[in-house]
XYZ file of C-alpha atoms in Angstrom:
511
model
C 92.217 -62.918 214.821
C 91.696 -66.874 214.770
C 94.883 -67.843 214.037
C 96.511 -65.443 216.675
C 93.919 -67.258 219.225
C 94.889 -70.725 218.145
C 98.240 -69.993 218.190
C 98.111 -68.927 222.085
C 96.465 -72.003 222.919
C 99.031 -73.542 221.388
C 101.854 -72.094 223.631
C 99.893 -72.729 226.209
C 99.005 -76.184 225.691
C 102.567 -76.875 225.097
C 103.281 -74.944 229.440
C 100.943 -77.784 230.274
C 103.071 -80.781 228.922
C 107.460 -79.924 229.036
C 107.365 -83.070 227.372
C 108.040 -82.529 223.332
C 109.328 -78.540 224.024
C 112.817 -81.346 225.033
C 112.152 -83.572 222.796
C 112.480 -80.453 220.197
C 115.136 -79.551 222.013
C 117.441 -82.683 221.109
C 116.001 -82.843 218.047
C 117.230 -79.272 216.817
C 120.358 -80.646 218.527
C 120.913 -84.023 216.904
C 119.933 -81.712 214.106
C 122.765 -79.466 213.595
C 125.362 -82.345 214.766
C 123.690 -84.306 211.402
C 124.607 -81.213 209.328
C 127.928 -80.397 210.089
C 129.126 -83.814 209.761
C 129.391 -84.017 206.029
C 127.765 -86.382 203.837
C 124.494 -86.862 206.411
C 121.706 -84.099 205.392
C 118.061 -83.733 207.138
C 116.141 -86.421 205.670
C 119.192 -88.659 206.403
C 118.750 -87.499 209.841
C 114.540 -87.478 210.032
C 114.767 -90.936 208.309
C 116.690 -92.187 211.430
C 115.122 -90.634 213.751
C 111.400 -92.000 211.977
C 111.123 -95.080 214.058
C 111.817 -94.099 217.538
C 109.002 -91.636 217.362
C 106.348 -94.617 217.227
C 105.998 -94.857 220.475
C 105.529 -90.436 221.150
C 102.455 -88.344 220.994
C 101.926 -86.678 217.863
C 103.254 -83.863 218.465
C 106.024 -85.245 220.262
C 107.331 -86.739 218.055
C 106.420 -83.979 215.432
C 108.494 -81.488 217.086
C 111.420 -83.741 217.623
C 111.529 -84.777 213.650
C 110.953 -80.848 213.204
C 114.302 -79.774 215.237
C 116.207 -82.392 213.291
C 114.640 -81.279 210.315
C 115.724 -77.135 210.981
C 119.050 -77.587 212.531
C 120.133 -79.744 209.596
C 119.292 -77.572 207.327
C 120.745 -74.846 209.266
C 123.865 -77.558 210.607
C 125.949 -77.871 207.134
C 126.767 -74.320 206.885
C 128.909 -74.673 210.087
C 130.939 -77.444 208.009
C 130.807 -75.147 204.806
C 132.266 -71.664 206.860
C 134.960 -73.131 208.495
C 136.287 -75.859 206.717
C 134.392 -74.648 203.019
C 132.562 -78.145 203.093
C 128.986 -78.004 202.575
C 127.631 -80.410 205.369
C 124.222 -79.930 203.564
C 124.278 -79.251 199.700
C 121.647 -76.350 200.918
C 124.949 -74.542 202.194
C 127.232 -74.517 199.575
C 126.396 -70.881 198.703
C 126.894 -70.311 202.110
C 130.502 -71.503 201.423
C 131.458 -69.680 198.699
C 131.951 -66.053 200.990
C 131.550 -67.808 204.333
C 134.538 -69.673 204.031
C 136.661 -66.995 202.632
C 135.997 -64.561 205.890
C 137.732 -68.057 208.272
C 140.659 -66.953 205.272
C 140.373 -63.893 206.772
C 140.060 -64.236 210.798
C 136.198 -64.142 210.764
C 134.861 -66.617 210.745
C 132.683 -65.999 214.243
C 131.755 -63.108 212.728
C 130.556 -65.435 209.807
C 129.310 -68.576 211.889
C 126.943 -65.652 213.427
C 125.846 -63.724 211.483
C 124.385 -67.612 209.233
C 122.807 -68.145 212.862
C 121.421 -65.680 213.404
C 120.257 -64.981 209.621
C 118.646 -68.871 210.371
C 116.591 -68.223 212.757
C 114.939 -64.856 210.525
C 114.338 -66.570 207.733
C 112.449 -69.786 209.613
C 110.783 -67.971 211.874
C 109.060 -64.935 209.328
C 108.410 -69.575 207.139
C 106.814 -70.504 209.753
C 104.490 -67.179 210.440
C 103.521 -67.281 207.122
C 103.122 -70.792 206.891
C 100.313 -70.479 210.395
C 98.364 -67.445 208.383
C 98.098 -69.523 205.235
C 98.209 -72.920 205.876
C 94.405 -72.233 206.627
C 93.439 -70.415 203.771
C 94.494 -72.549 202.056
C 93.276 -76.125 203.113
C 89.898 -74.500 203.475
C 89.998 -74.750 199.872
C 91.314 -77.585 199.549
C 88.118 -78.408 201.272
C 85.843 -78.475 198.215
C 87.863 -81.688 197.002
C 85.870 -84.169 195.530
C 87.482 -87.676 194.298
C 87.917 -86.665 191.497
C 89.434 -83.362 192.292
C 92.325 -85.518 194.795
C 93.268 -87.895 191.383
C 93.781 -84.645 189.876
C 96.204 -83.473 193.144
C 98.744 -86.558 193.076
C 98.818 -86.215 188.880
C 99.858 -82.584 190.246
C 102.140 -84.826 193.281
C 103.425 -87.809 190.685
C 104.288 -84.591 188.372
C 106.577 -83.315 190.646
C 109.067 -86.075 190.005
C 110.308 -84.330 186.409
C 111.335 -81.801 189.086
C 113.254 -83.651 192.046
C 115.391 -85.730 189.852
C 118.298 -84.177 189.518
C 120.854 -83.979 187.027
C 118.854 -86.743 184.459
C 114.942 -86.765 184.016
C 115.203 -90.298 182.146
C 117.052 -91.339 185.385
C 114.402 -89.821 187.517
C 111.438 -90.626 185.604
C 113.016 -94.608 186.044
C 113.648 -93.957 189.444
C 109.803 -92.098 189.798
C 108.429 -96.112 187.268
C 109.895 -97.639 190.860
C 108.486 -96.523 193.110
C 104.836 -96.877 191.100
C 105.216 -100.321 190.811
C 106.568 -100.951 194.623
C 103.466 -98.700 195.813
C 100.433 -101.478 193.219
C 102.454 -104.357 196.648
C 99.939 -105.065 198.534
C 95.861 -104.723 199.028
C 93.867 -103.623 196.597
C 93.227 -100.291 197.494
C 89.085 -100.972 196.861
C 88.759 -104.731 196.493
C 90.591 -105.605 199.572
C 92.363 -108.822 197.817
C 96.006 -108.571 197.812
C 98.132 -108.297 194.949
C 101.851 -108.887 194.151
C 103.165 -109.711 198.032
C 104.659 -113.206 197.108
C 102.352 -115.711 199.790
C 104.484 -112.159 202.367
C 101.539 -111.181 205.114
C 104.305 -108.944 205.921
C 103.989 -107.109 202.643
C 100.143 -106.687 202.832
C 100.667 -102.694 203.449
C 103.747 -101.486 202.282
C 106.511 -101.410 204.445
C 107.340 -97.517 204.406
C 109.365 -96.508 207.027
C 111.792 -98.975 206.222
C 111.841 -98.909 202.882
C 112.758 -94.925 203.109
C 115.468 -95.686 205.688
C 117.346 -97.973 203.091
C 116.459 -95.560 200.387
C 117.817 -92.259 202.464
C 120.173 -93.390 205.320
C 120.982 -96.987 204.929
C 122.493 -96.623 201.890
C 124.789 -93.381 202.826
C 126.276 -95.659 205.578
C 127.040 -98.633 202.419
C 128.256 -95.938 200.620
C 130.876 -94.479 203.173
C 132.482 -97.651 203.692
C 134.164 -97.153 199.972
C 135.484 -93.873 201.199
C 139.164 -93.640 202.834
C 138.625 -92.838 206.276
C 139.612 -89.040 206.048
C 139.228 -86.431 209.996
C 138.709 -83.161 209.349
C 140.424 -80.580 211.547
C 139.553 -77.912 212.880
C 142.052 -74.879 212.977
C 140.781 -71.885 212.216
C 140.700 -68.500 214.809
C 136.942 -68.212 215.700
C 136.933 -64.876 217.628
C 133.627 -62.874 217.904
C 130.784 -64.458 217.677
C 127.939 -61.905 217.638
C 127.934 -59.476 214.355
C 127.818 -56.010 215.768
C 125.384 -53.916 215.050
C 126.356 -51.672 213.196
C 127.514 -54.959 210.852
C 123.730 -56.246 211.091
C 121.759 -53.611 211.158
C 123.423 -53.213 207.082
C 122.029 -56.664 206.639
C 118.146 -56.545 207.330
C 117.441 -55.938 204.174
C 118.837 -58.802 202.844
C 117.857 -60.703 205.338
C 114.007 -59.841 204.536
C 114.233 -59.896 200.689
C 116.296 -63.263 200.958
C 113.272 -64.566 203.343
C 110.866 -64.030 201.291
C 112.026 -65.075 198.275
C 113.525 -68.759 200.654
C 109.601 -68.975 201.495
C 108.321 -68.563 197.746
C 110.809 -71.119 196.898
C 110.295 -73.395 199.533
C 105.848 -73.742 197.851
C 107.011 -74.342 194.746
C 107.159 -78.443 194.711
C 110.365 -80.025 194.122
C 112.320 -76.702 194.190
C 114.368 -77.030 198.005
C 116.701 -75.242 200.519
C 119.372 -75.297 197.861
C 118.420 -73.559 195.321
C 116.473 -71.030 197.377
C 120.361 -70.372 199.315
C 121.322 -69.661 195.958
C 118.615 -68.550 194.272
C 118.756 -65.670 197.221
C 122.790 -65.635 197.607
C 122.374 -64.371 193.679
C 119.564 -61.551 193.954
C 121.677 -60.316 196.870
C 124.622 -59.772 194.638
C 122.535 -58.189 192.012
C 121.015 -55.713 194.348
C 124.532 -54.621 196.204
C 126.061 -52.217 195.318
C 129.320 -54.369 195.288
C 129.009 -57.229 194.151
C 132.503 -57.923 193.026
C 132.838 -58.501 196.779
C 131.201 -61.109 196.226
C 132.754 -64.695 196.866
C 135.880 -62.717 198.636
C 134.030 -62.983 201.826
C 131.431 -60.829 201.574
C 128.877 -61.236 204.363
C 125.640 -60.438 203.034
C 126.491 -63.662 200.661
C 126.267 -65.474 204.395
C 123.108 -63.682 205.175
C 121.252 -63.832 201.954
C 122.257 -67.914 201.795
C 121.180 -68.851 205.498
C 118.154 -66.720 205.813
C 117.059 -67.585 201.856
C 117.564 -71.785 202.768
C 116.449 -71.506 206.091
C 113.602 -69.599 205.387
C 112.284 -72.318 202.825
C 111.304 -75.086 205.510
C 108.148 -73.339 206.148
C 107.574 -73.078 202.944
C 107.711 -76.903 202.197
C 106.169 -77.750 204.862
C 102.829 -76.161 203.685
C 101.975 -78.335 200.990
C 102.169 -80.986 202.440
C 100.463 -80.527 205.580
C 97.687 -78.643 203.629
C 97.126 -80.708 200.259
C 98.919 -84.030 201.798
C 102.314 -83.218 198.323
C 105.623 -83.347 199.537
C 107.445 -80.697 197.042
C 110.834 -82.986 198.111
C 112.341 -85.855 199.983
C 112.168 -84.534 203.895
C 108.845 -83.127 203.456
C 108.174 -86.388 201.932
C 109.580 -88.084 204.972
C 107.473 -85.794 207.077
C 104.271 -86.863 205.516
C 105.207 -90.348 206.830
C 105.461 -89.464 209.628
C 102.326 -87.618 210.043
C 100.707 -91.126 208.762
C 101.814 -93.205 210.743
C 101.019 -90.971 213.360
C 97.628 -91.834 212.492
C 97.034 -87.721 210.651
C 96.181 -87.234 207.213
C 97.893 -84.094 205.928
C 95.654 -82.380 204.268
C 92.667 -79.827 204.699
C 90.495 -82.417 206.917
C 94.120 -82.012 209.182
C 92.715 -78.280 210.188
C 89.483 -79.250 210.300
C 89.404 -82.299 212.093
C 92.911 -81.526 214.566
C 92.917 -77.606 214.656
C 94.622 -77.863 217.645
C 97.204 -80.079 217.528
C 98.320 -78.540 214.627
C 98.701 -74.846 216.272
C 100.408 -75.973 219.100
C 102.513 -78.080 216.454
C 102.499 -74.107 214.312
C 103.463 -72.913 218.070
C 106.513 -75.746 217.905
C 107.909 -74.940 215.450
C 108.557 -71.190 216.591
C 109.825 -72.657 220.064
C 112.710 -75.062 217.773
C 113.625 -71.651 216.361
C 113.687 -69.509 219.178
C 116.384 -73.153 220.423
C 118.111 -73.458 217.157
C 118.994 -69.791 217.397
C 119.837 -69.991 221.320
C 122.064 -73.683 220.842
C 123.268 -72.622 217.571
C 124.798 -69.581 219.162
C 126.192 -71.395 222.233
C 127.731 -74.477 220.979
C 129.481 -72.617 217.540
C 133.033 -74.284 218.845
C 131.760 -76.894 220.032
C 130.542 -77.563 216.876
C 134.015 -78.582 215.364
C 135.264 -81.024 217.545
C 132.177 -83.520 216.004
C 133.518 -82.764 212.519
C 136.794 -84.523 213.852
C 134.648 -87.967 214.785
C 136.120 -91.022 212.912
C 134.128 -92.701 209.887
C 135.372 -96.527 211.094
C 133.155 -95.046 214.585
C 129.677 -93.184 212.419
C 129.430 -95.725 210.208
C 128.784 -98.315 211.898
C 126.540 -95.980 214.416
C 124.460 -95.126 211.236
C 123.871 -98.243 210.582
C 122.801 -100.279 213.796
C 120.709 -96.917 214.529
C 118.827 -98.045 211.226
C 118.706 -101.629 211.892
C 117.038 -100.473 215.458
C 114.957 -98.722 213.467
C 113.237 -100.798 211.449
C 113.464 -103.116 213.842
C 111.242 -100.871 216.145
C 107.995 -99.799 214.058
C 106.602 -103.807 214.029
C 109.332 -106.215 215.755
C 109.772 -107.473 212.351
C 112.859 -108.220 211.397
C 112.256 -108.945 208.165
C 111.011 -104.717 208.079
C 115.198 -104.456 208.228
C 115.946 -107.095 206.004
C 113.108 -105.198 203.332
C 115.765 -102.010 205.011
C 118.618 -103.689 204.222
C 118.289 -105.155 200.274
C 116.368 -100.876 199.627
C 119.496 -100.405 201.224
C 121.498 -101.708 198.759
C 119.232 -100.682 196.141
C 119.709 -97.019 196.572
C 124.083 -97.671 196.290
C 123.424 -98.341 193.094
C 120.876 -96.119 193.040
C 123.467 -93.341 193.870
C 126.160 -94.500 191.932
C 124.521 -94.754 189.823
C 122.781 -90.965 189.509
C 119.825 -93.031 189.930
C 117.564 -90.395 192.601
C 116.068 -91.076 195.527
C 113.364 -89.071 195.761
C 111.161 -89.972 193.227
C 110.663 -93.337 194.182
C 109.339 -92.439 197.783
C 107.115 -89.862 195.931
C 105.870 -92.609 194.087
C 105.022 -94.523 196.761
C 103.857 -91.752 198.758
C 101.057 -90.434 195.397
C 100.439 -94.091 193.576
C 98.640 -95.574 196.474
C 96.139 -92.057 196.297
C 95.766 -91.856 192.649
C 94.700 -95.135 192.131
C 92.005 -95.254 195.095
C 91.220 -90.976 193.779
C 90.732 -92.302 190.091
C 88.921 -95.762 190.717
C 86.497 -93.770 193.254
C 85.851 -91.027 190.804
C 85.205 -93.936 188.348
C 82.932 -95.102 189.926
C 80.891 -92.131 191.188
C 80.556 -91.255 187.765
C 78.751 -94.172 186.234
C 81.929 -95.280 184.557
C 82.949 -91.955 182.596
C 85.701 -89.790 182.142
C 83.598 -87.008 181.994
C 85.218 -85.987 185.398
C 88.423 -85.399 184.023
C 87.195 -82.667 182.179
C 83.737 -81.142 183.393
C 85.110 -80.601 187.045
C 87.295 -76.825 186.618
C 89.562 -77.261 189.777
C 90.539 -80.941 188.376
C 91.250 -79.462 184.951
C 93.056 -77.052 186.151
C 95.137 -79.481 188.409
C 95.115 -81.369 185.163
C 96.896 -78.771 183.223
C 98.878 -77.771 186.092
C 100.279 -81.717 186.108
C 100.625 -81.291 182.048
C 102.622 -78.115 182.340
C 104.889 -79.226 185.138
C 105.740 -82.894 183.111
C 106.044 -80.323 180.033
C 108.470 -78.068 180.704
C 111.537 -80.050 181.721
C 111.676 -82.212 178.990
C 111.222 -79.559 176.441
C 114.411 -77.792 178.178
C 115.314 -81.103 177.816
C 114.851 -81.673 174.208
C 116.650 -78.328 173.550
C 119.646 -78.441 175.628
C 120.182 -81.840 173.145
C 119.445 -79.006 170.290
C 116.586 -81.225 169.433
C 118.749 -83.967 168.660
C 116.286 -85.690 171.135
C 117.861 -87.758 174.588
C 121.457 -88.147 174.496
C 123.498 -91.292 175.731
C 123.865 -89.052 179.405
C 120.408 -87.993 180.500
C 121.804 -84.609 181.440
C 118.823 -82.692 181.055
C 120.013 -79.043 181.639
C 116.785 -77.708 182.651
C 116.431 -80.085 186.060
C 116.425 -78.507 189.408
C 117.229 -81.340 192.623
C 116.765 -80.955 196.063
C 118.270 -83.428 198.057
C 118.174 -82.342 201.465
């Protein structure tokens, strides 16, 4: 079978060059630490480390960032179980039963179950990625400029799903991203636009913008918060769950992993939604649903396997179609682009060996997560005691070094800091950052593809409705846009937008 042969070749490539494996180990460790620290997310961790991967080969760079991604999603469960403080939004469901188990003196059982469930869900999602991604990429190879335009419009429509609690604010943020995407060189004619005479803006400094939005803004936010120092005084006890307990969790983990993969493939629905969907279904299938929320181990297993199974699903549309479904995959998309790799169907055609080496490395990341996770659970509790007075300057220093390292330019550092300030006020006023990044990525693709399609059709707009795939994608985009809007107006009793703009139907994914 083609996929198995290529995967074995990928393992052989990694075995002959151990550096990517070492960097993946470092990435997983850093990801767990980032996930453990409340307020730091997997997205923030990937954004901070992204500039430090520029000098690496593509496999090493992407595997290190994947390690941070996977470790960051898992790490949030440790604080959720020990302190009832979800380190990441995805761990919120874990906190409900995990903390209750800690209160009963079974913190070790909850932590061990969370680790095993996370890795099991992650392994399944990567295997799904291995077998489905080439199939989807093969279909996408038939795309021309018209289909690429429709795909970009579909990507932009996802803004409605990553807008968080306010659809209106999400759309405003997306519009801001589209405006920013027009700065630089015209994609067809090649003349400068809106650069104000700054040559540095001929290509929008995308990575400093991401660092500013996702990392510097969080650091600025923590500057205004009072010092807090967590105290971990929980009895942990045995970590590896006994077989008599684990065998009763197998079906819950399998079902939750399947749900997590499906949720991950849906653009805009991230690990936080996957964990709650899996938790809810575990409760619905349980013979004792009244135990959930009071220390039910199946609740921990379901939430963690669902959240981590979402990672492979997240990567599927990003790698095969070039569409990031959420913030963390948007940053990963930027990482692939900066390595000279264009995510999409051609990635599987032109760099199949590299792609399957990455898949093999992702399986290694989850194996590393299992070993590091189980062996470091007691130590990670100590990380929680790091004072904010040390952590915040450290994050800001990494942001500055990272932004400068891209082009050795203080102009990029200025962009990062300015965007960080903008991101701080966006957070303060509940404007989501993900739509800005999504629009920055999809805007140029939509513009260039539309103008190429228009040129090929001799100025006619027929390509919008005469090509089946284009028409289908545009229809899905319209539906994606319309459904949240309908829920928005229905949520207001048909009276139109309210002042706060709360959209009942919007979902957020803030990993």
